[in-house]
Coordinates of C-alpha atoms in Angstrom, one line a residue:
N1 CA -0.2 0.0 0.2
L2 CA 1.6 3.4 -0.8
V3 CA 1.2 5.7 2.2
F4 CA 3.3 8.7 3.2
D5 CA 3.4 11.9 4.8
S6 CA 4.2 14.9 3.1
P7 CA 5.2 18.2 5.1
V8 CA 2.8 21.3 5.0
P9 CA 3.0 24.4 3.9
N10 CA 5.2 27.2 5.8
M11 CA 2.4 29.6 5.4
I12 CA 0.2 27.1 7.8
L13 CA 3.0 26.4 10.1
R14 CA 3.0 30.0 10.7
N15 CA -0.8 30.4 11.5
I16 CA -0.9 27.3 14.2
S17 CA -0.1 27.3 17.5
F18 CA 0.6 23.4 18.1
K19 CA 3.5 22.0 15.9
S20 CA 4.7 19.3 18.6
S21 CA 3.6 16.1 16.4
E22 CA 3.6 14.8 12.8
E23 CA -0.2 15.1 12.9
F24 CA 0.0 19.1 12.8
T25 CA 3.0 19.7 10.5
H26 CA 2.6 16.7 7.8
I27 CA -0.4 15.5 5.7
R28 CA -0.6 11.9 5.6
Y29 CA -1.8 10.3 1.9
T30 CA -3.0 7.0 0.9
A31 CA -3.7 6.0 -2.4
I32 CA -6.8 3.4 -2.0
T33 CA -6.7 0.9 -4.8
C34 CA -9.3 -1.5 -3.3
D35 CA -13.2 -1.2 -3.0
P36 CA -14.1 0.1 0.1
D37 CA -15.7 -3.3 1.3
E38 CA -11.9 -4.6 1.2
F39 CA -10.2 -1.4 2.9
V40 CA -10.0 -3.4 6.6
E41 CA -8.5 -6.7 4.3
K42 CA -6.2 -5.1 2.5
K43 CA -4.2 -3.8 5.8
Y44 CA -4.9 -0.1 5.1
S45 CA -4.7 1.9 8.1
I46 CA -5.4 5.2 9.5
R47 CA -3.4 7.8 11.8
Q48 CA -6.3 7.1 14.3
N49 CA -5.2 3.8 14.8
N50 CA -1.4 4.4 14.8
Y51 CA -1.8 6.5 18.2
K52 CA -4.0 4.1 19.4
R53 CA -6.9 6.7 19.6
D54 CA -10.6 5.7 20.8
T55 CA -13.0 7.6 18.5
E56 CA -16.4 8.7 20.1
I57 CA -18.3 10.6 17.2
M58 CA -17.4 10.3 13.5
V59 CA -19.0 13.7 11.5
V60 CA -19.5 12.6 7.8
I61 CA -19.6 15.6 5.3
T62 CA -20.6 14.3 1.9
M63 CA -19.6 16.6 -0.9
Y64 CA -20.1 16.7 -4.6
N65 CA -19.6 19.8 -6.9
E66 CA -20.5 22.6 -3.9
N67 CA -18.8 25.3 -4.3
D68 CA -16.5 26.8 -1.6
A69 CA -18.8 29.3 0.2
L70 CA -21.7 26.4 0.8
F71 CA -18.5 23.8 1.9
I72 CA -17.2 26.7 4.1
K73 CA -21.2 27.3 6.0
T74 CA -20.9 23.5 6.6
I75 CA -16.9 23.2 7.7
S76 CA -16.7 26.3 9.7
S77 CA -19.9 25.3 11.5
V78 CA -18.5 21.7 12.4
I79 CA -15.2 23.3 13.8
K80 CA -17.5 25.4 15.9
N81 CA -19.4 22.5 17.4
V82 CA -15.9 20.7 18.2
A83 CA -14.8 24.0 19.9
Y84 CA -18.2 23.8 22.1
I85 CA -17.9 20.0 23.0
C86 CA -13.6 20.7 23.6
S87 CA -15.2 23.3 26.0
K88 CA -16.8 20.9 28.5
K89 CA -13.7 20.8 30.6
R90 CA -15.6 19.2 33.7
S91 CA -17.0 16.1 31.5
E92 CA -15.5 12.8 32.1
I93 CA -15.2 11.6 28.1
W94 CA -14.5 15.0 26.7
G95 CA -12.1 17.1 28.7
S96 CA -8.5 17.6 28.0
E97 CA -8.8 14.2 25.5
C98 CA -11.4 16.1 23.4
L99 CA -9.0 16.4 20.4
K100 CA -8.4 12.5 19.8
K101 CA -12.0 11.6 20.2
I102 CA -13.7 13.2 17.2
V103 CA -13.1 13.0 13.7
V104 CA -14.4 14.6 10.8
L105 CA -14.6 12.5 7.6
I106 CA -15.1 14.5 4.3
V107 CA -15.9 12.3 1.0
S108 CA -16.2 13.9 -2.2
D109 CA -17.6 12.2 -5.0
G110 CA -15.2 12.1 -8.1
C111 CA -12.3 14.0 -9.0
N112 CA -13.8 15.7 -11.9
K113 CA -17.2 16.7 -10.2
V114 CA -15.7 18.3 -7.1
N115 CA -15.1 22.2 -7.1
K116 CA -11.3 23.5 -7.0
R117 CA -12.3 26.7 -5.2
A118 CA -13.6 24.1 -2.5
L119 CA -10.3 21.9 -2.9
N120 CA -8.3 25.3 -2.5
V121 CA -10.2 26.2 0.9
L122 CA -9.2 22.5 2.0
S123 CA -5.9 23.3 0.8
T124 CA -5.6 26.3 3.3
M125 CA -6.6 24.2 5.7
G126 CA -3.7 22.1 5.4
C127 CA -6.3 19.2 4.6
Y128 CA -5.2 18.4 0.7
Q129 CA -2.2 18.9 -1.7
D130 CA -2.8 18.6 -5.6
G131 CA 0.9 17.5 -6.0
I132 CA 1.0 14.2 -4.2
I133 CA -1.7 12.6 -5.7
Q134 CA -1.1 9.4 -7.8
D135 CA -3.1 7.9 -10.4
R136 CA -1.4 4.6 -10.2
V137 CA 0.7 1.9 -7.6
R138 CA 1.9 -1.0 -8.8
R139 CA -0.4 -1.2 -12.3
K140 CA -3.5 -0.7 -10.3
P141 CA -5.8 2.2 -10.7
V142 CA -6.0 4.2 -7.6
T143 CA -10.2 3.8 -6.7
A144 CA -10.0 7.0 -3.7
H145 CA -7.6 9.1 -2.4
L146 CA -7.1 9.6 1.6
F147 CA -5.6 12.7 3.4
E148 CA -5.2 13.1 7.3
Y149 CA -4.4 16.5 8.9
T150 CA -5.3 17.9 12.2
T151 CA -6.1 21.1 11.3
Q152 CA -5.8 24.5 13.4
L153 CA -7.3 26.4 10.8
M154 CA -10.5 27.6 9.4
V155 CA -11.9 30.0 6.8
D156 CA -14.8 31.8 7.7
D157 CA -17.7 33.3 5.6
D158 CA -15.8 36.2 4.4
F159 CA -13.1 33.6 3.3
N160 CA -10.7 35.2 6.1
V161 CA -8.4 32.6 7.4
Q162 CA -8.4 31.9 11.4
G163 CA -5.8 30.5 13.0
K164 CA -3.5 30.9 16.1
N165 CA -4.8 34.6 16.7
N166 CA -8.2 33.5 16.7
N167 CA -7.5 30.1 19.1
I168 CA -8.9 27.3 16.6
Q169 CA -9.5 24.4 18.0
P170 CA -7.3 21.6 16.6
V171 CA -9.6 18.7 14.1
Q172 CA -8.9 15.6 12.8
V173 CA -9.8 16.0 9.6
M174 CA -10.0 13.0 7.0
F175 CA -10.7 13.8 3.4
C176 CA -11.5 11.0 1.0
L177 CA -11.6 12.1 -2.6
K178 CA -13.1 9.6 -4.6
E179 CA -11.4 8.7 -8.4
K180 CA -14.6 8.3 -9.9
N181 CA -18.5 9.6 -10.1
T182 CA -20.6 7.0 -7.9
K183 CA -23.4 8.2 -6.2
K184 CA -24.7 9.1 -2.8
L185 CA -24.9 5.2 -1.8
N186 CA -21.0 4.7 -2.4
F187 CA -20.6 8.0 -0.3
H188 CA -21.8 5.2 2.7
R189 CA -19.9 2.5 1.7
W190 CA -16.4 4.3 2.1
S191 CA -17.6 5.9 5.4
F192 CA -19.1 3.1 7.1
N193 CA -17.4 -0.3 5.2
A194 CA -13.9 1.4 4.8
F195 CA -13.3 3.9 7.6
A196 CA -15.8 3.3 10.5
P197 CA -14.5 -0.5 11.1
L198 CA -11.0 1.2 12.1
L199 CA -12.4 4.5 13.6
K200 CA -15.1 2.4 15.7
P201 CA -16.8 5.7 16.7
K202 CA -19.9 5.2 19.3
I203 CA -21.9 7.8 17.3
C204 CA -22.0 9.2 13.3
I205 CA -23.3 12.0 12.5
L206 CA -23.9 12.5 8.7
L207 CA -24.1 15.7 7.0
D208 CA -24.0 17.3 3.4
V209 CA -22.8 20.1 2.0
D210 CA -24.9 23.2 2.6
T211 CA -26.3 22.4 5.9
K212 CA -25.2 24.3 8.7
P213 CA -25.4 23.0 12.0
S214 CA -26.1 25.3 15.0
H215 CA -22.8 25.5 17.4
T216 CA -24.4 23.1 20.1
S217 CA -26.2 20.7 17.6
I218 CA -23.2 17.5 17.1
Y219 CA -23.2 17.8 21.4
H220 CA -26.8 17.5 21.7
L221 CA -27.3 14.6 19.4
W222 CA -24.3 12.7 20.9
K223 CA -26.0 13.8 24.2
A224 CA -29.1 11.9 23.3
F225 CA -27.0 8.4 22.8
D226 CA -24.8 9.0 25.9
H227 CA -27.7 9.5 28.4
D228 CA -30.2 6.3 26.2
P229 CA -28.0 3.6 25.2
H230 CA -30.8 1.8 23.5
I231 CA -31.6 4.9 21.1
G232 CA -30.5 3.7 17.5
G233 CA -30.8 6.9 16.0
A234 CA -31.6 10.6 15.8
Y235 CA -32.7 12.9 13.6
G236 CA -31.9 17.0 14.4
E237 CA -34.7 19.5 12.8
I238 CA -33.9 21.3 9.8
K239 CA -34.0 24.8 9.2
V240 CA -34.9 26.7 6.3
D241 CA -32.6 29.9 5.4
L242 CA -35.9 32.0 5.5
G243 CA -34.0 35.4 4.1
R244 CA -35.9 38.5 4.4
R245 CA -39.6 38.4 5.2
W246 CA -40.5 35.5 3.8
S247 CA -40.1 36.7 0.4
N248 CA -39.8 33.5 -1.5
P249 CA -42.7 31.4 -1.7
L250 CA -40.7 28.3 -2.5
V251 CA -38.7 28.7 0.4
A252 CA -42.0 29.6 2.8
S253 CA -43.3 25.8 1.1
Q254 CA -40.2 24.1 2.1
N255 CA -40.1 25.6 5.7
F256 CA -43.6 24.1 6.0
E257 CA -42.6 21.2 5.0
Y258 CA -40.0 20.7 7.1
K259 CA -41.9 21.4 10.0
M260 CA -44.5 19.1 9.0
S261 CA -42.0 16.5 9.1
N262 CA -40.3 17.3 12.1
I263 CA -43.7 17.5 14.0
L264 CA -45.5 14.9 12.4
D265 CA -43.4 12.1 10.8
K266 CA -40.4 11.5 12.8
P267 CA -42.3 11.7 16.4
F268 CA -44.6 9.1 14.4
E269 CA -41.5 6.9 13.0
S270 CA -40.1 6.7 16.6
V271 CA -42.9 4.7 17.6
F272 CA -41.6 1.3 15.5

């Protein structure tokens, strides 16, 4: 298996606080040549296993061809959620080890479909390097590219880079860029058949790019599972960005649909 660490650019190093470990100074690249169902069987490994870390939460973000602004909206909100969880210093589960227990997995559907400006955002955060990508390994075509980096940078809604001067919480990021466009179901195969068996997370949270979780959403979802081990799944309420004065009837109708789903459908589903 082709796996190697590549140094992150000096521009990134100048903007981060922690530099004591390779997870902060080097990005790890893995050229995957197998099907997601064979990932564990083919002896692929990930950094979290090398560091012998237990994963409490795996946040899966699925990305297709959304632009950089939509991607920033989602990833910055997730980073703020991680910071909120890590502020729970008195928690028996979180506390000082919070960084090691949350993994953000971004799965992108196809090298030719992904938005290049969204890739630029990932590069700015240190989570992607274009120049190290390999097309073949021992004559086998690469099916997916995996980048692993613990980032301390965030790009805000105004496209400003926030780093050590903004006390950004370090976040473990795995970015899986699939070689081919293989649609929605394949997202979940990579998430749950390839990476989840190695991470062994207590809970998985699924988000699409363009979804903006409130800064406490992930914590409250996790808390529901932590309080009741019999819970098999939980669903957050989806709210629509209404804009000014509900001026768009399509947005208003979508908002009504989401409200009815949350009030009627979801409680009824929980009966079974």
